[in-house]
PDB file of C-alpha atoms and ligand atoms in Angstrom:
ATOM      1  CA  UNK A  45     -28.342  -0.105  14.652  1.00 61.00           C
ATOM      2  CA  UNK A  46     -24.692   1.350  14.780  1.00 69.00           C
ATOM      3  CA  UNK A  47     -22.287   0.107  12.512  1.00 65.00           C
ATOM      4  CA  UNK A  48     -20.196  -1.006  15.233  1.00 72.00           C
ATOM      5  CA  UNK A  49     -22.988  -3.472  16.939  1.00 89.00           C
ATOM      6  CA  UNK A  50     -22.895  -7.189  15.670  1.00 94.00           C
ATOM      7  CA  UNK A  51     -24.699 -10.300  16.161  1.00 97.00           C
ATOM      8  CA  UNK A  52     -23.353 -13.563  16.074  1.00 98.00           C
ATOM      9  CA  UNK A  53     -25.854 -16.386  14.636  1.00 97.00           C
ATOM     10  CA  UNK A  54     -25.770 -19.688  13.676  1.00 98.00           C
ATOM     11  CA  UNK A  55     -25.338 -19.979   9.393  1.00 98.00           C
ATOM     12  CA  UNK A  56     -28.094 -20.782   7.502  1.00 97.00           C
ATOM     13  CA  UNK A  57     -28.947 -22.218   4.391  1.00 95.00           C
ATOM     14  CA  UNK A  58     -30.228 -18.746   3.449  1.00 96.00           C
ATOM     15  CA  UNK A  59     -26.772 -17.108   4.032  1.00 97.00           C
ATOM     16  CA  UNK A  60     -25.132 -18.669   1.368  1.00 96.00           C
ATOM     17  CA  UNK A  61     -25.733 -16.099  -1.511  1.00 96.00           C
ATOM     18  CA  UNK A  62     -24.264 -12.894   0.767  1.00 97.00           C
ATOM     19  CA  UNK A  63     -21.434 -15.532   1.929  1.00 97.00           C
ATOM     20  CA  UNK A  64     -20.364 -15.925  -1.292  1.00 95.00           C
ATOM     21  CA  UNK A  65     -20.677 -12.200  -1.970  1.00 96.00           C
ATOM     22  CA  UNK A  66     -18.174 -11.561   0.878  1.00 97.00           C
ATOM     23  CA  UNK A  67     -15.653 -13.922  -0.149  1.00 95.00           C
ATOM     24  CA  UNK A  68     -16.070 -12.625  -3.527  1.00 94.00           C
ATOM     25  CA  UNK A  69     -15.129  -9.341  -1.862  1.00 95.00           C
ATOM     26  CA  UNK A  70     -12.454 -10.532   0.645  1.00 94.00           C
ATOM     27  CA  UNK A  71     -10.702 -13.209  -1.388  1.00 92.00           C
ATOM     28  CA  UNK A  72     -11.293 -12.277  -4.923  1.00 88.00           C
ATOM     29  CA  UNK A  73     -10.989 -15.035  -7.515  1.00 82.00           C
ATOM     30  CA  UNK A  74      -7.591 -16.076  -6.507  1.00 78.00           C
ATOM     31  CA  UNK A  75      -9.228 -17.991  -3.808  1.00 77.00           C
ATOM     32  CA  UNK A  76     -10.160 -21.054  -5.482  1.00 74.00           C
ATOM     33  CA  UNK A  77      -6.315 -21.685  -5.851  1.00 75.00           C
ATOM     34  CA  UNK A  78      -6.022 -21.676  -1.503  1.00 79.00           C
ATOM     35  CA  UNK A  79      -4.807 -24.684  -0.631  1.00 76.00           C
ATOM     36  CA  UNK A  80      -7.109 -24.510   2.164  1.00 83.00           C
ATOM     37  CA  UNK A  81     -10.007 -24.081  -0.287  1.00 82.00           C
ATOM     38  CA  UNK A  82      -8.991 -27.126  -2.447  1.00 81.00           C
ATOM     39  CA  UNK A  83      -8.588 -28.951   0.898  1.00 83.00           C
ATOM     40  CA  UNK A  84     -12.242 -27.763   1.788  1.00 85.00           C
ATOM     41  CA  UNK A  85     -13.507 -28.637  -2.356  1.00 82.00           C
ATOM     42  CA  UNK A  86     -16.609 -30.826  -2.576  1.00 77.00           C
ATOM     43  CA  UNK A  87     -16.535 -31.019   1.168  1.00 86.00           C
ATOM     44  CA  UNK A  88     -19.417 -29.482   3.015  1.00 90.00           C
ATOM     45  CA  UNK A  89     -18.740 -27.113   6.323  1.00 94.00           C
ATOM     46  CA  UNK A  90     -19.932 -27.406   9.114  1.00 96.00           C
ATOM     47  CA  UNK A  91     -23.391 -25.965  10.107  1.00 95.00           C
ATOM     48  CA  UNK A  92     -23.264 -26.864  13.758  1.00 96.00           C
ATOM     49  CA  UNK A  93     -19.971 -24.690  13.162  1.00 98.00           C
ATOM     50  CA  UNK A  94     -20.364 -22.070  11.192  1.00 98.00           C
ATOM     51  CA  UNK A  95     -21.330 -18.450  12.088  1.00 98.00           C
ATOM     52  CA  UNK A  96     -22.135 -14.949  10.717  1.00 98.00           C
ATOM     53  CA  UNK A  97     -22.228 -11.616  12.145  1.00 98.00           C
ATOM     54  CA  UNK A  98     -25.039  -9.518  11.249  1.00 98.00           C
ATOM     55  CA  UNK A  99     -25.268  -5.757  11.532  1.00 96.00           C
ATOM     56  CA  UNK A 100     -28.901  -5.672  11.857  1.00 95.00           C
ATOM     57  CA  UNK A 101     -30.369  -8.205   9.170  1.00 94.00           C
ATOM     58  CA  UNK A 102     -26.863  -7.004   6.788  1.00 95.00           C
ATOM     59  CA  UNK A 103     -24.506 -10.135   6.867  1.00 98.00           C
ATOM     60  CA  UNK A 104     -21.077  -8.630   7.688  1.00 98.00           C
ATOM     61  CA  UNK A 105     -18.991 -11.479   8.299  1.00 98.00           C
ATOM     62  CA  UNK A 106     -18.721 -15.446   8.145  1.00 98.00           C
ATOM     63  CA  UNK A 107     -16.619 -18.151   9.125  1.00 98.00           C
ATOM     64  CA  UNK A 108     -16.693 -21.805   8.588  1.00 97.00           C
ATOM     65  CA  UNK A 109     -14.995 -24.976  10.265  1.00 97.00           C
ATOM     66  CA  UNK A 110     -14.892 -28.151   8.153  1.00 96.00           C
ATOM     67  CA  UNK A 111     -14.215 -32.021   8.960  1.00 95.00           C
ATOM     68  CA  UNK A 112     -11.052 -32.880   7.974  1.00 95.00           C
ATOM     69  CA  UNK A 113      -8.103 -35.307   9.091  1.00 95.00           C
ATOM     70  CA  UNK A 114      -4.570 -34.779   9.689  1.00 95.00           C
ATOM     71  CA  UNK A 115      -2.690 -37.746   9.323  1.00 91.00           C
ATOM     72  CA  UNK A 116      -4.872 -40.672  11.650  1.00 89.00           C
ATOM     73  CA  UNK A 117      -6.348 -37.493  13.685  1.00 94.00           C
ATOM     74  CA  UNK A 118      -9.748 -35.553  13.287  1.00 96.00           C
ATOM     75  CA  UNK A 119      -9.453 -31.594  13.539  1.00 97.00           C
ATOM     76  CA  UNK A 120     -11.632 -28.925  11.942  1.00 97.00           C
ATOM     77  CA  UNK A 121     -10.121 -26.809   9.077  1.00 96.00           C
ATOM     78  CA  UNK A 122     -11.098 -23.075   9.679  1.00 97.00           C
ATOM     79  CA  UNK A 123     -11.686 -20.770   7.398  1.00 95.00           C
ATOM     80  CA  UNK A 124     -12.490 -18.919   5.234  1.00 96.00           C
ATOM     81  CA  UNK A 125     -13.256 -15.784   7.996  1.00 97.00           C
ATOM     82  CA  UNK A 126     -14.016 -12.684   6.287  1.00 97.00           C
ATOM     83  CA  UNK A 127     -15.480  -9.315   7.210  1.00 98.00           C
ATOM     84  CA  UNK A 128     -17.297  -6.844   4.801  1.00 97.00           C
ATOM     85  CA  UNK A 129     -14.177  -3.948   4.292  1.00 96.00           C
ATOM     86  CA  UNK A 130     -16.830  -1.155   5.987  1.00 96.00           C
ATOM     87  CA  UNK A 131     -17.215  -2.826   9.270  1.00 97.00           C
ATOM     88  CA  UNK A 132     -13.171  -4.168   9.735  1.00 97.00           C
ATOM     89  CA  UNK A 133     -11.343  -3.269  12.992  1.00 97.00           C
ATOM     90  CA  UNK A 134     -14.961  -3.658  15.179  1.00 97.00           C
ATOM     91  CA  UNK A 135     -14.466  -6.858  16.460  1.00 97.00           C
ATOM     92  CA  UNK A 136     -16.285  -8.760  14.599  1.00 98.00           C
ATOM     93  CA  UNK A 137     -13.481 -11.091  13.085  1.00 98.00           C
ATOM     94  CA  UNK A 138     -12.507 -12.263  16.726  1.00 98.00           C
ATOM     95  CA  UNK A 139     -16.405 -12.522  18.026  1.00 98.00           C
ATOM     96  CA  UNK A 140     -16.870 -15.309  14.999  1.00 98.00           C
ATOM     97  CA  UNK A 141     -13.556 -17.102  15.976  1.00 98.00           C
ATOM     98  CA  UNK A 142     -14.036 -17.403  19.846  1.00 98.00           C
ATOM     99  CA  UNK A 143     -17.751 -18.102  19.621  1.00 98.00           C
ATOM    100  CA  UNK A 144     -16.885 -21.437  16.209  1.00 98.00           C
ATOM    101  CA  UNK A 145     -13.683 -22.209  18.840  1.00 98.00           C
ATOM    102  CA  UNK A 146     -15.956 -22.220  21.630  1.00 98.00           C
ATOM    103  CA  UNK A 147     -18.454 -24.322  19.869  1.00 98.00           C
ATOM    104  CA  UNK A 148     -16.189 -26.601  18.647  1.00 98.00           C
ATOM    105  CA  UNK A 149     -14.913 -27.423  22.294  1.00 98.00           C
ATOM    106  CA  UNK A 150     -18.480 -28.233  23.675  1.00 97.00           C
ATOM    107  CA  UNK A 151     -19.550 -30.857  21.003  1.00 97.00           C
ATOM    108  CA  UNK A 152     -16.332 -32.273  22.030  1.00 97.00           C
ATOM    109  CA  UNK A 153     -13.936 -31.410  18.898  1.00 97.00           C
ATOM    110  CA  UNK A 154     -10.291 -32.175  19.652  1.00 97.00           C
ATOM    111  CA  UNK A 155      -8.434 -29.938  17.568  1.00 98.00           C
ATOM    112  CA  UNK A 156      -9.199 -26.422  14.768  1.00 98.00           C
ATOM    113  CA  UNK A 157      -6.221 -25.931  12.337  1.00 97.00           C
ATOM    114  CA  UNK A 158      -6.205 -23.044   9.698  1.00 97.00           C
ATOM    115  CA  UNK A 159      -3.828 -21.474   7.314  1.00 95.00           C
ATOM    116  CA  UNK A 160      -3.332 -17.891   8.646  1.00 96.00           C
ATOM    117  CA  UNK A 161      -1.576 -14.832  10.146  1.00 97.00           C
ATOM    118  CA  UNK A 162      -0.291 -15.676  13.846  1.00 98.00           C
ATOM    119  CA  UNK A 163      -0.211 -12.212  15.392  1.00 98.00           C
ATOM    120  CA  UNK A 164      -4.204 -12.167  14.316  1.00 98.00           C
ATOM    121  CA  UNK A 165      -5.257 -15.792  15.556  1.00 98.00           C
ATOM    122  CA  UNK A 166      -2.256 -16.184  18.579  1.00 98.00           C
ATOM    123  CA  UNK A 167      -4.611 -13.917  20.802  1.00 98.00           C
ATOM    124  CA  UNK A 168      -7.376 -16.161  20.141  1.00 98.00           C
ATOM    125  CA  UNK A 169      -5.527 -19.522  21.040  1.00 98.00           C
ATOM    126  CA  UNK A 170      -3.672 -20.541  17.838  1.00 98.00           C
ATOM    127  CA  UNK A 171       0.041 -21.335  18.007  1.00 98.00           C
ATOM    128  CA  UNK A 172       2.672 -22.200  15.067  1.00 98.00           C
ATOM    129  CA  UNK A 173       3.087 -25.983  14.508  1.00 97.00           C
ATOM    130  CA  UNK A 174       6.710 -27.566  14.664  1.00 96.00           C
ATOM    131  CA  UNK A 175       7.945 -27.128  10.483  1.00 94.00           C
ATOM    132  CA  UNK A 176       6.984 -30.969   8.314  1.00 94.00           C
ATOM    133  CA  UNK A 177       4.707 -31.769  11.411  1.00 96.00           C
ATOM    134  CA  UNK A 178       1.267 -31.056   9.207  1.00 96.00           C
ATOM    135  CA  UNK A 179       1.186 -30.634   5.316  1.00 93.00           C
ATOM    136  CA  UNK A 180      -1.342 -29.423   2.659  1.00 91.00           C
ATOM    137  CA  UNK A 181      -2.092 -30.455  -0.543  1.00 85.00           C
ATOM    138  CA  UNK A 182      -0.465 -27.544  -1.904  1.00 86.00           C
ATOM    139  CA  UNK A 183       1.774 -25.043  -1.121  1.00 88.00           C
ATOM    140  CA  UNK A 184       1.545 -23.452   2.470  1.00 92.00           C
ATOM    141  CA  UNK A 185       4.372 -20.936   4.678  1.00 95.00           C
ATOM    142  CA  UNK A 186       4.704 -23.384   7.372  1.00 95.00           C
ATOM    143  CA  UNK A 187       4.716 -20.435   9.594  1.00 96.00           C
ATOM    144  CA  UNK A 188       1.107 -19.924   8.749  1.00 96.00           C
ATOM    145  CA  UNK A 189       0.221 -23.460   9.586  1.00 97.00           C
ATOM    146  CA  UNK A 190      -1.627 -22.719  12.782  1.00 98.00           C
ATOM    147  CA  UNK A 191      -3.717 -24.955  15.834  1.00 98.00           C
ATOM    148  CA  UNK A 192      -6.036 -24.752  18.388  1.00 98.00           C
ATOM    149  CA  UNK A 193      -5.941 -27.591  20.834  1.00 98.00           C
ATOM    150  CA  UNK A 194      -9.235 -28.421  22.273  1.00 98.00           C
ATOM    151  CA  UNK A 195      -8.760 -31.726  23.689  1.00 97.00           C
ATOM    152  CA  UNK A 196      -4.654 -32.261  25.486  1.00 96.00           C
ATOM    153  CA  UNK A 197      -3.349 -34.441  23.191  1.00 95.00           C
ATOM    154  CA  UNK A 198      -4.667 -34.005  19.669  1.00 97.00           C
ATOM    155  CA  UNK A 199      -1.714 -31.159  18.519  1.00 96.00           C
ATOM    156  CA  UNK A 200       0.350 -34.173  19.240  1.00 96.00           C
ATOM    157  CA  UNK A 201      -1.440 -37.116  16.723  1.00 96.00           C
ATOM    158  CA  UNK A 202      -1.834 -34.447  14.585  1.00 97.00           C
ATOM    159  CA  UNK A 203       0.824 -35.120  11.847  1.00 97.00           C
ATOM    160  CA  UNK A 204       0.889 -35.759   8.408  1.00 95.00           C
ATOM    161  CA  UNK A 205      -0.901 -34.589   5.253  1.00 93.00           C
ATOM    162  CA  UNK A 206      -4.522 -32.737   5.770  1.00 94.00           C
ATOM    163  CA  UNK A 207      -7.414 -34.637   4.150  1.00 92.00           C
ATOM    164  CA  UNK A 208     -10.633 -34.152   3.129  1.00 89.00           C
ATOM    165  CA  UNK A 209     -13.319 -36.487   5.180  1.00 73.00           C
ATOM    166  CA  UNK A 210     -14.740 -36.655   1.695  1.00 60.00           C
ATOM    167  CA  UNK A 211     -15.495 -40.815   1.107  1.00 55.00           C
ATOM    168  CA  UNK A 212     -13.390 -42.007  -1.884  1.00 54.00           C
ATOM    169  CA  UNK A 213     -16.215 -42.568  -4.489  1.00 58.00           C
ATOM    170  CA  UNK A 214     -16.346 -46.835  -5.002  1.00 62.00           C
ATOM    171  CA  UNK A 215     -15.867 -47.374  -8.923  1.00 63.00           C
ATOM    172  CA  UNK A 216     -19.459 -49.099  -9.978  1.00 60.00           C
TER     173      UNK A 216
HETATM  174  C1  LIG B 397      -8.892 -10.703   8.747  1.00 57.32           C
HETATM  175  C2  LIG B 397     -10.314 -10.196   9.008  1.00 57.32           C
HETATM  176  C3  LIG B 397     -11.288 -11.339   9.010  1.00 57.32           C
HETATM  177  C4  LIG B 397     -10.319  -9.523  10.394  1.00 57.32           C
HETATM  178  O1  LIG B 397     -11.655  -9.201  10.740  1.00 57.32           O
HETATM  179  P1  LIG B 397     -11.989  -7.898  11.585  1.00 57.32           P
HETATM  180  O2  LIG B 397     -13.394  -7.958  12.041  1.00 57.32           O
HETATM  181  O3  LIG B 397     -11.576  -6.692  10.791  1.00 57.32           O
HETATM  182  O4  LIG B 397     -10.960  -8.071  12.799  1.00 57.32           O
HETATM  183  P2  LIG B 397     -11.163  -7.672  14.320  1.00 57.32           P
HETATM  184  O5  LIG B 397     -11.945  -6.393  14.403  1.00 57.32           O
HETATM  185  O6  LIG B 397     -11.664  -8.820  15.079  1.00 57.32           O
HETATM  186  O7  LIG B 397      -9.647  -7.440  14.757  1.00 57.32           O
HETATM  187  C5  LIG B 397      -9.012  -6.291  14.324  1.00 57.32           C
HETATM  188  C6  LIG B 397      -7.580  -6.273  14.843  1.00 57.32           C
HETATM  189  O8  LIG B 397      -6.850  -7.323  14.225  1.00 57.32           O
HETATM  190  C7  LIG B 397      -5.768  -6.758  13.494  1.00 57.32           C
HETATM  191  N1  LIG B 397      -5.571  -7.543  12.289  1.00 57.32           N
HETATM  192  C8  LIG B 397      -6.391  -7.681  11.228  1.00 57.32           C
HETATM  193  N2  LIG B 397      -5.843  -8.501  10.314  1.00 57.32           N
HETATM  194  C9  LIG B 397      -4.660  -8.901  10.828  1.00 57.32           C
HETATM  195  C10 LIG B 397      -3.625  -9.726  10.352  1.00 57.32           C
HETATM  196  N3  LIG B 397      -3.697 -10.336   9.193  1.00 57.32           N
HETATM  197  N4  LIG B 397      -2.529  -9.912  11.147  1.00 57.32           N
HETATM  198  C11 LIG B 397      -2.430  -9.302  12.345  1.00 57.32           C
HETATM  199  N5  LIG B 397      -3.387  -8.485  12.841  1.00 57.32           N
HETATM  200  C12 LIG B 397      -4.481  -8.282  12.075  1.00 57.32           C
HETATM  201  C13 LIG B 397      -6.203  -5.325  13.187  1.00 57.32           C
HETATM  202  O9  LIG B 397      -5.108  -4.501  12.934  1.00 57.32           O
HETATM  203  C14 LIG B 397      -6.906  -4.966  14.475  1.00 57.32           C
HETATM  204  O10 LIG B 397      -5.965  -4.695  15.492  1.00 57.32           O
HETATM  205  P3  LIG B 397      -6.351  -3.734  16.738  1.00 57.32           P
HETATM  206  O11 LIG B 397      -7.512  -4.388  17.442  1.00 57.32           O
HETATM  207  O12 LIG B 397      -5.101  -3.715  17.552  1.00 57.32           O
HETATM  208  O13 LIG B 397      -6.734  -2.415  16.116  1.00 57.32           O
HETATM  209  C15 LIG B 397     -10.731  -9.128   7.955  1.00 57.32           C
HETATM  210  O14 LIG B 397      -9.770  -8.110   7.934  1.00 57.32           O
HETATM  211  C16 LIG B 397     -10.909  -9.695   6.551  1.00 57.32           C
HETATM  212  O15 LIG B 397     -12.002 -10.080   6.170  1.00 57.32           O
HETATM  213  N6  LIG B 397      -9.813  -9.700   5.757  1.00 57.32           N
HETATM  214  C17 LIG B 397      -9.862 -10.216   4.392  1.00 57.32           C
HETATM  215  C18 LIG B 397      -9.979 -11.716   4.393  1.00 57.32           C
HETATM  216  C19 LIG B 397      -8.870 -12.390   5.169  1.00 57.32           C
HETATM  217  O16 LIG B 397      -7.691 -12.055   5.037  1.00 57.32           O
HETATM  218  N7  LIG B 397      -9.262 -13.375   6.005  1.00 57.32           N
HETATM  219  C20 LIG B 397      -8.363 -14.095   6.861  1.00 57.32           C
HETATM  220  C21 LIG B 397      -7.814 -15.279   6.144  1.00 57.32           C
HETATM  221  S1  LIG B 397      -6.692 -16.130   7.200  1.00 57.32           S
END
């Protein structure tokens, strides 16, 4: 197979080792300190939602959307996206986002938010968010604070902090 040719697929539960490799790779150990990663902490993705390219049976690239809220509205929180360096620049970064966007839209999703580079995800249907209008549990540019709008209406509910859907544990 030609190292430009990819496959999108579902994620599977036997993806997670050479997932982890590749944000290992693309994110270093700096990552944990993302305040989209501490948003996405102890929180599980999506499967339904989550996608890798494959170059044959090599995983070359992953991204995952995860339940979150924004204030009173539901939106999916994507990231992280990453492509092995090697096979950058083929496509494959945009393939994953359209085809988890796409997905999102038909089981009905309302709204995908990440923390990201606009001139990379505007093409794809992400636009800025008016400054204070959505906040993170950390710090974040506000010019990186980007959405996709699924469902007319949800940019619009959408403000306040982003939460975890993680239940608050009930002391025993
Ligand atoms: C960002 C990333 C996922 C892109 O994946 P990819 O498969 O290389 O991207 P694609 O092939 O779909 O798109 C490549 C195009 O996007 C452009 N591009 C890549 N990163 C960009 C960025 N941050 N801002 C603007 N444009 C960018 C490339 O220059 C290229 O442009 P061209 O088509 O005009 O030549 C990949 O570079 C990566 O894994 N980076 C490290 C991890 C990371 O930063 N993830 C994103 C976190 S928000």
């Amino acid at each position: 197979m030609s190292s430009n040719s990819h496959h999108i697929h579902l994620e599977t539960p036997g993806d997670d080792a050479e997932i982890d490799h590749l944000h290992e790779i693309a994110f270093g150990p700096g990552r944990f300190a993302r305040s989209a990663f501490r948003l996405r902490e102890g929180v599980p993705h999506d499967p339904a939602l989550s996608f890798v390219a494959k170059n044959g049976d090599t995983l070359i690239g992953s991204v995952r959307l995860t339940p979150i809220l924004i204030g009173p509205e539901p939106a999916l929180l994507l990231g992280p996206l990453a492509v092995l360096p090697p096979y950058k620049n083929k496509g494959a970064g945009k393939a994953l986002v359209r085809r988890a966007v796409e997905e999102a839209g038909h089981l009905g999703h309302g709204l995908v938010v990440l923390v990201g580079d606009e001139p990379y995800y505007g093409p794809l249907g992400f636009r800025r968010v008016p400054h204070g209008s959505i906040a993170f549990p950390g710090p974040v540019d506000p010019d990186r604070i980007l959405v996709c709008e699924l469902v007319e209406g949800a940019a619009a509910r959408a403000v306040g902090v982003a939460r975890s859907e993680r239940p608050i544990p009930v002391p025993s």
